[in-house]
Short mmCIF file of C-alpha atoms in Angstrom, two decimals:
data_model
loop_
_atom_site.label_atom_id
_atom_site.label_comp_id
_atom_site.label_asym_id
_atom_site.label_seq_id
_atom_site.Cartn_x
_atom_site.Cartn_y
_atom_site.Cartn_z
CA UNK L 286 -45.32 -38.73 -44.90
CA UNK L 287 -43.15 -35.66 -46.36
CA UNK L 288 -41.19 -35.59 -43.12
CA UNK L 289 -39.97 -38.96 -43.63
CA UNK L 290 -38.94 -38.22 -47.29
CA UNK L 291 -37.11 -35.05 -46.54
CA UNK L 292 -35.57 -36.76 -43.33
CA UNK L 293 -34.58 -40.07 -46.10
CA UNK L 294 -32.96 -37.49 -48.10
CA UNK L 295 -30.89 -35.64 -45.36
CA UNK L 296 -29.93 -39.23 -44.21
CA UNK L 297 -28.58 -39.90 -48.17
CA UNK L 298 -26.93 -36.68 -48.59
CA UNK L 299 -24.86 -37.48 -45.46
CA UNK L 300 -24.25 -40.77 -46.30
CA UNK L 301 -23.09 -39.32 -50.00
CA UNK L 302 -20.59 -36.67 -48.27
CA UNK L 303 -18.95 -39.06 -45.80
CA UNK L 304 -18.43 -41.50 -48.95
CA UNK L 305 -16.88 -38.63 -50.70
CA UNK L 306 -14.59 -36.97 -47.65
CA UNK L 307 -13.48 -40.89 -46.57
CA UNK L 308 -12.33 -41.12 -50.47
CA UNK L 309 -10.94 -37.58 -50.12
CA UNK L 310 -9.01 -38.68 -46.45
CA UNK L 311 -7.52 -41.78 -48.76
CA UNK L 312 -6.45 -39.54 -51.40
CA UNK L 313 -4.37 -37.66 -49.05
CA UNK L 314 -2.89 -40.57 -47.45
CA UNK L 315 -2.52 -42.11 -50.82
CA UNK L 316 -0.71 -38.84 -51.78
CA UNK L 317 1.53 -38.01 -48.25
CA UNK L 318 2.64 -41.73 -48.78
CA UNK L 319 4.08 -40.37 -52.44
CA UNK L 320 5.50 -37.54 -50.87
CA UNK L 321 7.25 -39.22 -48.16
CA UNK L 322 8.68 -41.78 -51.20
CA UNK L 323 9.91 -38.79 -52.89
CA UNK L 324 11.47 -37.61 -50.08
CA UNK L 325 13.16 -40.19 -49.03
CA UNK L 326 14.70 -41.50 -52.41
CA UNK L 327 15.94 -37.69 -52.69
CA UNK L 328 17.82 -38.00 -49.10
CA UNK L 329 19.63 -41.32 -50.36
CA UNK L 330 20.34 -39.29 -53.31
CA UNK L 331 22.11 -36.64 -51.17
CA UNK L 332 25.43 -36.39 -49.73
CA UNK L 333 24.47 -36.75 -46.41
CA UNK L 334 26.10 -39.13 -43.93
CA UNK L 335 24.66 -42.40 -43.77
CA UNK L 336 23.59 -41.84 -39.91
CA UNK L 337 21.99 -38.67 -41.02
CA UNK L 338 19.72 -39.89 -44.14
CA UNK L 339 18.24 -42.64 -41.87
CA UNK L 340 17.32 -39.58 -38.95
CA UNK L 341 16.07 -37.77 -41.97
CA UNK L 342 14.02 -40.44 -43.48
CA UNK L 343 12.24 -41.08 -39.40
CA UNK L 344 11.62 -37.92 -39.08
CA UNK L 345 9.70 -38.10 -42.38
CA UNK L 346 7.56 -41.18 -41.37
CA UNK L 347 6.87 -39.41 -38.29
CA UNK L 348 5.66 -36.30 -40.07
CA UNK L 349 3.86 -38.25 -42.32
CA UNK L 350 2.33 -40.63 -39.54
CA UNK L 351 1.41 -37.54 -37.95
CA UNK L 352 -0.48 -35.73 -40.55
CA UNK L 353 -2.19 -39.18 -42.00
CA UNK L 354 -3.42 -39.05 -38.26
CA UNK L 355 -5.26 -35.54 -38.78
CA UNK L 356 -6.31 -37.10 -42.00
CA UNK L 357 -8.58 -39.22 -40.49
CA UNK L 358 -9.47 -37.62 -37.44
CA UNK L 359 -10.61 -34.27 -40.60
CA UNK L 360 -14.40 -33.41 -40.57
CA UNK L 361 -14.18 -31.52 -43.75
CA UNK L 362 -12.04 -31.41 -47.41
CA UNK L 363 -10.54 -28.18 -45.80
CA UNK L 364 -9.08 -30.08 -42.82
CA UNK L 365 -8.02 -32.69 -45.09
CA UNK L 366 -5.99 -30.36 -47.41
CA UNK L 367 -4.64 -28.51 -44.59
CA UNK L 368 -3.06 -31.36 -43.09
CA UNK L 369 -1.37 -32.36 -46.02
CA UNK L 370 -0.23 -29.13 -46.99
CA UNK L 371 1.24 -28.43 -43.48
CA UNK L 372 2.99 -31.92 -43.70
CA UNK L 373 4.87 -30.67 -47.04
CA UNK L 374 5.78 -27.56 -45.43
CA UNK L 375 7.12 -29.27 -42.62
CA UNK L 376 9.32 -32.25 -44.29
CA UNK L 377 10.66 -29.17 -46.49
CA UNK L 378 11.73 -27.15 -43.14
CA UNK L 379 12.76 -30.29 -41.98
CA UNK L 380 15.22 -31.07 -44.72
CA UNK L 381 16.30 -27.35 -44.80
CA UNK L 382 17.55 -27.49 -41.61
CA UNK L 383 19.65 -30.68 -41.78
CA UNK L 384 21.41 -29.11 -45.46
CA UNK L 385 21.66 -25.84 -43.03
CA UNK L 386 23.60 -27.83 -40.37
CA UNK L 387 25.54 -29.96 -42.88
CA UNK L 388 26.49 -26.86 -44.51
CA UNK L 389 27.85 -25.41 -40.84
CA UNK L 390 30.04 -28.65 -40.76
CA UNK L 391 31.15 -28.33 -44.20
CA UNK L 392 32.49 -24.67 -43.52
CA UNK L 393 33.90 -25.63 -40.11
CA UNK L 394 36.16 -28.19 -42.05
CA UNK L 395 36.93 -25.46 -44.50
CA UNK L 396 38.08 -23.07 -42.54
CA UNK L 397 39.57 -25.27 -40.19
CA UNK L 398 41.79 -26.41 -43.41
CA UNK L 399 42.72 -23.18 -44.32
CA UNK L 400 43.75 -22.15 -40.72
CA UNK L 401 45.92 -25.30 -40.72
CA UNK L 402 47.74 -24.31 -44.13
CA UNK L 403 48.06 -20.43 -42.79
CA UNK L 404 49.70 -21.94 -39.83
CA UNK L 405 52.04 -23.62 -41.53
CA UNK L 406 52.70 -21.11 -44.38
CA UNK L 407 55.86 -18.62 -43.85
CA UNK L 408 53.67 -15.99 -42.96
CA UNK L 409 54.90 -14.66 -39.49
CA UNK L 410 53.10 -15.21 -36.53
CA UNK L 411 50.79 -11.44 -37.03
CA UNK L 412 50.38 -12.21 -40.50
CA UNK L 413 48.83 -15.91 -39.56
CA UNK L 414 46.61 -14.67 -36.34
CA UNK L 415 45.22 -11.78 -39.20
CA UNK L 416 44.16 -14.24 -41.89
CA UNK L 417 43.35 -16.65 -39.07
CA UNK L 418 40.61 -13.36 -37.71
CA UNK L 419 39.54 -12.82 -41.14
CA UNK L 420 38.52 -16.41 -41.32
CA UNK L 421 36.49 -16.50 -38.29
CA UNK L 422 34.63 -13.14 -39.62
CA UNK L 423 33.99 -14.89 -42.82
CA UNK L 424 32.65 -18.15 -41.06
CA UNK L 425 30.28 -16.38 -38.47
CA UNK L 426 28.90 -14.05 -40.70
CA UNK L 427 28.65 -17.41 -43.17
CA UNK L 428 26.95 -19.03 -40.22
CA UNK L 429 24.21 -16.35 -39.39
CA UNK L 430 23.71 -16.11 -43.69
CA UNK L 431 23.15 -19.50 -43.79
CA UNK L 432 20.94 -19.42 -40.45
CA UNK L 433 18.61 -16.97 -42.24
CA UNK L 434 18.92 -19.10 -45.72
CA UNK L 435 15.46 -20.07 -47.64
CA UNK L 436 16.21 -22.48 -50.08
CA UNK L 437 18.97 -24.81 -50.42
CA UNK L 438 20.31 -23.07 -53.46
CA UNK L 439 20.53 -19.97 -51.27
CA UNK L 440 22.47 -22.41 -48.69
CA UNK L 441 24.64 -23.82 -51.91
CA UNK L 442 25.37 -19.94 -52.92
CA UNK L 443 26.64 -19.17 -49.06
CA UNK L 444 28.80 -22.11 -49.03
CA UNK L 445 30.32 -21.44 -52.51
CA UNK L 446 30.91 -17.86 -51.66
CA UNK L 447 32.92 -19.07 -48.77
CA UNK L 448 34.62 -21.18 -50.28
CA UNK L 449 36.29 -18.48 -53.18
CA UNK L 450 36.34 -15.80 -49.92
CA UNK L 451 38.55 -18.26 -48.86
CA UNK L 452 40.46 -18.84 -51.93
CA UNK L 453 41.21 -15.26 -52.36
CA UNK L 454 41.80 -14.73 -48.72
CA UNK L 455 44.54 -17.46 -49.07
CA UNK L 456 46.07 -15.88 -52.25
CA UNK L 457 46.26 -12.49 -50.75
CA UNK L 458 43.63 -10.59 -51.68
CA UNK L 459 42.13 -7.96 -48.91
CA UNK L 460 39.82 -8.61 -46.88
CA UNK L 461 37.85 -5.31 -48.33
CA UNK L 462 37.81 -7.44 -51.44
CA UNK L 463 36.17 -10.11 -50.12
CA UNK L 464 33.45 -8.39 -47.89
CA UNK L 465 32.52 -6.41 -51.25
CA UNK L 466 32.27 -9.28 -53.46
CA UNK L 467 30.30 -11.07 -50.04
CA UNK L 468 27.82 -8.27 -50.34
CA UNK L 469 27.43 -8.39 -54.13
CA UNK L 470 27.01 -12.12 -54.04
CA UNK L 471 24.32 -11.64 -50.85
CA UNK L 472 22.45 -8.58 -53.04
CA UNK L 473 22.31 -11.44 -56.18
CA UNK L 474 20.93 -13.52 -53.90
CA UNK L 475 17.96 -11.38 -52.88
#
């Protein structure tokens, strides 16, 4: 009977689309378990501590467990996508945020070396509690830049701006100076 034929077909088309979306779902897993290996060989590239690449490189297996979980659990190509894209997205804000915190430390040290060589410079004691200020301006408003920071070469800029701010600061250039050639450096940046 035609209802039977028509009903045989529905049951095949079905049968052709889950075939296709379960190959799709193994794609993706396929693909997030490339992007977690890429991942993690670039964190033991990095110059992270130790302690830090191995938090790094869970918190990638649990993004990636996570989103090979919506994998299969995805009805449609869209949902399948989707979860894969959003597991990119978040490894990359992931890693972003532990190069943002690492580059916090980094400046901490920084400044906290060039406080210790102001304090034990000939400078008298206003002289050193001035630089010392200018320092602290220079790491907070570092801070907040790199807080607000996109990319890691925008966190790489911040740090190396810092860095000669701090330079110059040390070799007696005003502080004017340095908040001009701050902004210019910021305005390249955007």
């Amino acid at each position: 009977d035609f209802d039977d034929v028509n009903q045989a077909v529905e049951d095949a088309k079905e049968e052709i689309e889950d075939v296709i979306l379960n190959t799709e779902k193994d794609d993706a897993k396929s693909d997030l378990d490339d992007v977690a290996q890429d991942v993690k060989d670039e964190i033991d590239a990095s110059d992270l501590p130790d302690d830090v690449k191995e938090d790094l490189k869970d918190k990638v297996d649990e993004i990636i467990n996570g989103a090979k979980d919506e994998v299969d659990g995805s009805t449609d190509f869209d949902d399948v996508n989707q979860a894969v894209e959003d597991a990119k997205e978040e490894i990359e804000d992931t890693i972003l945020n532990v190069e943002k915190d690492d580059a916090k430390s980094d400046l901490d040290e920084i400044v906290q070396n060039a406080k210790d060589e102001i304090g034990a410079s000939d400078l008298s004691d206003e002289e050193k509690n001035e630089l010392k200020g200018k320092l602290d301006e220079v790491l907070s408003s570092a801070k907040e830049e790199i807080g607000n920071a996109t990319s890691k070469e925008e966190v790489d800029a911040i740090v190396n701006d810092v860095r000669k701010d701090i330079e110059d600061l040390l070799n007696g250039s005003s502080g004017d100076e340095i908040s001009e050639e701050k902004e210019i450096a910021v305005s390249d940046l955007e």
